[in-house]
């Protein structure tokens, strides 16, 4: 298999003309698109409808070019979008393509696989059942990607469902027990269940540690590669697994680093070193950077401190803490990577070290860099 990565700037969730123009130019075959991950300018919370709007726009475009009904497209291709491009961040999409053929150069090369869990019933969202279903899907994706060693998995993006206030009230009236008592809590627990599922599949936790009593409690348990979001626009967990495999062809490879806290700029420089990139050579000229895509998962430290000093993110009644942390960490990452098109997502419960997170980048192999 041969992988390729294409990143496009968005002006709004309905304007996907950059991708349409790339298809018209022959830069990529829409029939080879296997996943799309992106950032929208919405608020990233329960009522962020920009995510569903972008999904619909892309499904219609791909369907138009492939002859496949858009309703079928969204069942085949994970469209995983995170709202919120605060500060200097730019709305964008990263399109992943995979096609048969190509000759491996024998080096670790970006491998891509996707998977879907079954539709998750109301009572499963945010609990152990969602985690187990996610683990099964991640294992299936590893097999599809021809990755045997979990150490070769560097990023697992999951989008799972959450419950609205109305759905919670309806379930309660019907005698159905649901995880969390509010829509915001449902979003958080869905992310947590997904993260535990990734950790279980990759051997980062044991099955006897998969206990709902540890959700949002024991933060020593986490996945070092999971990036989990939740929203009302999906009914199952959609999974995009990225890693390196010597069986794949392509001009990219991937790596990741844990972030100890929101100021861990060293993790970004360490990541560049892992990818054989000299930060002094990075350029802001479109198409010239060796970085094909970058992803950050971060969290406002729930202890209210950063390196011993208090922060106010958890106490702001005017702005959700996720919006604060995306803007703060996004600015640091953009400065180091010389690009504002970075997938920065909040809600990092059990995803990377507590109070920190994960930074991941896909880069072109040295001899393939412009």
XYZ file of C-alpha atoms in Angstrom:
370
model
C 0.000 0.000 0.000
C 1.041 3.571 -0.593
C 0.102 6.419 1.732
C -0.117 10.137 1.077
C -1.118 13.161 3.129
C -2.704 16.388 1.865
C -3.468 19.442 4.006
C -5.870 22.226 3.011
C -6.799 25.528 4.634
C -10.499 26.228 5.258
C -12.145 29.631 5.292
C -15.411 28.169 6.617
C -16.934 24.676 6.982
C -18.879 25.015 3.747
C -16.012 26.176 1.548
C -13.985 23.100 0.610
C -12.848 24.549 -2.715
C -9.119 23.932 -2.001
C -9.760 20.176 -1.927
C -12.063 20.383 -4.944
C -9.384 22.242 -6.899
C -6.738 19.678 -5.916
C -8.990 16.880 -7.178
C -9.574 18.758 -10.441
C -5.811 19.215 -10.875
C -5.240 15.515 -10.341
C -3.211 16.047 -7.163
C -5.179 13.255 -5.489
C -7.732 10.664 -6.484
C -10.909 11.049 -4.396
C -11.451 7.294 -4.634
C -8.299 6.780 -2.512
C -9.396 9.020 0.391
C -9.660 6.880 3.526
C -9.928 9.499 6.291
C -10.150 13.230 6.935
C -9.133 14.914 10.194
C -9.590 18.627 10.696
C -10.228 21.706 12.776
C -13.312 23.864 12.364
C -13.865 27.409 13.682
C -16.706 26.344 16.007
C -16.621 26.233 19.786
C -15.767 22.525 20.086
C -18.588 21.935 22.575
C -21.855 19.998 22.420
C -23.630 22.541 20.213
C -20.805 22.862 17.682
C -22.618 22.117 14.432
C -19.662 23.160 12.260
C -18.335 19.596 12.562
C -21.418 18.022 11.013
C -21.620 20.761 8.392
C -18.053 20.071 7.238
C -18.712 16.322 7.190
C -21.714 16.855 4.929
C -19.794 19.199 2.630
C -16.931 16.731 2.175
C -19.173 13.693 1.745
C -21.125 15.478 -0.985
C -17.897 16.456 -2.794
C -16.372 12.977 -2.640
C -19.679 11.406 -3.616
C -19.961 13.699 -6.614
C -16.552 12.593 -7.894
C -16.853 8.893 -7.111
C -20.505 8.268 -7.866
C -21.109 6.985 -4.340
C -24.110 8.366 -2.419
C -22.971 10.745 0.304
C -24.907 8.709 2.870
C -22.636 5.769 2.063
C -19.511 7.913 2.057
C -19.953 8.861 5.715
C -20.244 5.174 6.616
C -16.972 4.348 4.863
C -14.714 7.316 5.612
C -14.083 8.664 9.122
C -14.554 12.439 9.089
C -13.129 13.465 12.449
C -13.377 17.142 13.214
C -12.591 19.147 16.307
C -14.076 22.570 16.811
C -12.096 25.495 18.090
C -9.290 27.397 16.362
C -8.561 29.953 19.033
C -5.630 32.330 18.926
C -3.388 31.882 15.900
C -4.751 28.476 14.859
C -6.127 28.083 11.336
C -9.147 25.978 10.329
C -7.949 23.209 8.034
C -8.370 19.601 6.999
C -5.804 16.837 6.552
C -6.806 14.287 3.932
C -5.307 10.799 4.153
C -5.103 8.628 1.055
C -4.148 4.981 0.678
C -3.944 3.031 -2.534
C -2.599 -0.323 -3.672
C 0.855 -0.466 -5.177
C 4.110 1.314 -4.621
C 7.441 -0.171 -3.651
C 8.615 0.094 -0.070
C 12.064 1.612 0.437
C 12.552 -0.634 3.464
C 12.332 2.218 5.967
C 9.493 2.958 8.407
C 6.784 4.637 6.364
C 3.431 6.137 7.287
C 0.751 3.460 7.457
C -2.941 4.349 7.677
C -5.952 2.311 8.721
C -9.492 3.079 9.826
C -12.162 1.245 11.752
C -15.649 1.742 13.120
C -17.245 0.288 16.204
C -20.866 -0.858 16.031
C -23.434 1.835 16.794
C -23.179 2.488 20.530
C -26.427 2.334 22.512
C -27.199 5.127 24.937
C -26.192 3.125 27.996
C -22.792 2.218 26.506
C -21.582 5.773 25.882
C -18.940 6.814 28.387
C -18.531 3.391 29.961
C -16.644 0.113 29.791
C -18.674 -1.169 26.838
C -17.508 1.757 24.694
C -13.913 1.122 25.754
C -14.065 -2.562 24.844
C -15.632 -1.822 21.462
C -12.909 0.754 20.805
C -10.174 -1.726 21.722
C -11.541 -4.277 19.245
C -11.650 -1.643 16.498
C -8.092 -0.450 17.205
C -6.786 -4.018 17.017
C -8.560 -4.467 13.670
C -7.029 -1.226 12.400
C -3.534 -2.360 13.415
C -4.006 -5.540 11.408
C -5.230 -3.570 8.403
C -2.220 -1.263 8.651
C 0.221 -4.201 8.752
C 1.528 -3.007 12.117
C 2.436 -5.777 14.548
C 4.305 -3.892 17.265
C 2.211 -1.388 19.264
C 5.365 0.737 19.559
C 4.999 1.483 15.852
C 1.594 3.108 16.438
C 2.058 6.850 16.909
C -1.430 8.347 16.719
C -4.944 7.002 17.161
C -7.626 9.583 16.535
C -11.059 8.601 17.806
C -14.360 10.404 17.410
C -17.154 9.058 19.569
C -20.737 9.994 20.314
C -22.041 11.940 23.276
C -25.494 12.583 24.667
C -27.425 15.842 24.590
C -29.384 17.044 27.592
C -32.591 15.932 25.888
C -31.260 12.441 25.261
C -30.138 12.135 28.876
C -33.586 13.192 30.114
C -35.305 10.771 27.738
C -33.073 7.884 28.819
C -33.593 8.653 32.501
C -37.362 8.733 32.029
C -37.131 5.316 30.366
C -35.167 3.899 33.287
C -31.892 3.718 31.341
C -28.741 4.484 33.300
C -26.321 6.732 31.428
C -22.787 7.845 32.196
C -22.658 11.416 33.455
C -25.601 13.596 34.260
C -25.006 16.424 31.801
C -24.119 16.826 28.148
C -20.650 18.180 28.998
C -19.961 15.227 31.309
C -21.139 12.843 28.596
C -18.622 14.386 26.178
C -15.820 13.954 28.699
C -16.673 10.356 29.619
C -16.971 9.391 25.957
C -13.440 10.692 25.414
C -12.252 8.810 28.478
C -13.834 5.508 27.419
C -12.267 5.869 23.973
C -8.844 6.598 25.474
C -9.038 3.543 27.731
C -10.003 1.450 24.691
C -6.918 2.602 22.786
C -4.719 1.995 25.827
C -6.127 -1.509 26.254
C -5.616 -2.426 22.596
C -1.991 -1.244 22.625
C -1.077 -2.873 25.937
C -0.745 0.405 27.824
C -3.203 -0.865 30.422
C -4.358 -4.347 31.373
C -7.980 -5.417 31.065
C -8.246 -5.707 34.848
C -7.401 -1.980 35.001
C -10.336 -1.121 32.752
C -12.682 -0.085 35.535
C -15.178 2.747 35.305
C -14.261 3.769 38.865
C -10.899 4.957 37.504
C -12.462 7.176 34.825
C -11.560 10.792 35.600
C -10.002 9.563 38.853
C -6.766 7.639 38.298
C -4.793 9.757 35.866
C -1.758 7.507 36.102
C -3.682 5.393 33.582
C -3.551 6.850 30.081
C -2.739 6.222 26.444
C 0.382 7.850 25.052
C -0.998 7.975 21.489
C -4.777 8.416 21.833
C -6.453 11.643 20.732
C -10.163 11.373 21.489
C -13.032 13.688 20.707
C -16.774 13.322 21.054
C -19.760 14.974 19.468
C -23.401 14.639 18.566
C -22.649 14.130 14.871
C -21.637 10.449 15.205
C -23.350 7.360 16.628
C -20.323 5.045 16.867
C -16.611 5.412 17.471
C -14.744 6.292 14.292
C -11.043 5.505 14.405
C -8.030 6.602 12.355
C -4.829 4.781 13.256
C -1.470 6.113 12.072
C 1.888 4.460 12.512
C 4.996 3.323 10.702
C 5.382 0.115 8.729
C 8.163 -1.140 6.489
C 5.533 -2.799 4.315
C 4.116 0.540 3.141
C 5.309 2.871 0.398
C 5.153 6.652 0.518
C 7.209 9.727 1.290
C 6.134 10.289 4.921
C 6.809 8.933 8.377
C 5.322 9.772 11.776
C 6.438 10.194 15.384
C 5.062 11.477 18.682
C 6.181 12.779 22.067
C 4.395 13.153 25.409
C 3.958 16.684 26.749
C 4.583 16.966 30.477
C 2.593 20.195 30.712
C 1.225 23.035 28.610
C 4.645 24.716 28.440
C 6.599 21.647 27.340
C 8.271 23.205 24.333
C 11.019 20.611 24.669
C 8.580 17.933 23.515
C 8.109 19.804 20.252
C 11.843 20.128 19.651
C 12.313 16.477 20.590
C 9.659 15.509 18.065
C 11.428 17.436 15.317
C 14.654 15.665 16.224
C 12.905 12.287 15.999
C 11.798 13.212 12.479
C 15.299 14.420 11.486
C 14.122 18.014 11.090
C 16.305 20.971 12.029
C 13.884 23.580 13.448
C 16.043 26.346 11.988
C 15.191 25.101 8.483
C 11.429 25.280 8.897
C 9.756 27.758 6.593
C 6.359 29.411 6.516
C 6.191 29.125 2.712
C 3.244 26.873 1.744
C 4.377 23.559 0.327
C 7.995 23.990 1.370
C 7.889 22.621 4.918
C 8.853 18.995 5.526
C 5.939 18.771 7.996
C 2.860 17.333 6.331
C 0.562 17.498 9.368
C 0.731 18.086 13.112
C -1.563 17.143 15.996
C -1.636 18.208 19.640
C -3.803 16.907 22.466
C -3.756 19.075 25.578
C -5.547 19.759 28.819
C -5.761 22.578 31.331
C -4.115 21.125 34.424
C -6.993 20.143 36.714
C -4.832 20.922 39.769
C -4.965 24.583 38.809
C -1.204 24.948 38.551
C 1.406 25.171 35.811
C 4.937 24.620 37.094
C 3.865 25.604 40.574
C 2.059 28.783 39.533
C -1.748 29.130 39.458
C -3.708 29.427 36.227
C -7.269 30.728 35.831
C -8.525 28.498 33.021
C -10.726 26.306 35.217
C -12.434 29.262 36.897
C -13.385 31.355 33.875
C -17.166 31.565 33.672
C -17.060 33.278 30.299
C -14.934 30.789 28.362
C -14.638 27.010 28.564
C -11.192 25.873 29.692
C -10.719 23.905 26.481
C -10.790 27.128 24.490
C -8.135 28.649 26.743
C -5.783 25.687 26.484
C -6.163 25.309 22.713
C -5.197 28.941 22.221
C -2.258 28.768 24.606
C -0.709 25.493 23.455
C -1.600 26.222 19.835
C 0.486 29.384 19.938
C 3.501 27.541 21.318
C 3.221 24.726 18.774
C 2.698 27.100 15.856
C 5.779 29.099 16.802
C 8.006 26.016 16.879
C 6.546 24.318 13.807
C 6.250 27.559 11.806
C 2.681 26.719 10.807
C -0.747 27.628 12.184
C -2.519 24.665 10.561
C -2.181 22.419 13.586
C -4.859 20.091 14.946
C -4.970 21.245 18.566
C -7.642 19.509 20.604
C -8.568 19.963 24.253
C -10.204 17.391 26.482
C -7.102 15.238 27.033
C -8.434 13.167 29.921
C -6.288 9.994 30.138
C -4.555 11.011 26.895
C -0.936 11.668 27.685
C 0.415 12.764 31.084
C -2.079 14.484 33.371
C -1.967 18.241 32.820
C 0.039 17.774 29.637
C -0.823 15.788 26.540
C 0.658 14.511 23.311
C 2.261 16.111 20.252
C 2.463 14.203 16.960
C 3.752 15.108 13.512
C 3.875 13.552 10.082
C 6.913 14.574 8.067
C 8.335 13.842 4.687
C 11.381 11.635 4.762
C 14.599 13.659 4.500
C 15.350 13.019 0.850
C 11.705 13.711 -0.036
C 11.621 17.147 1.616
C 11.371 20.218 -0.567
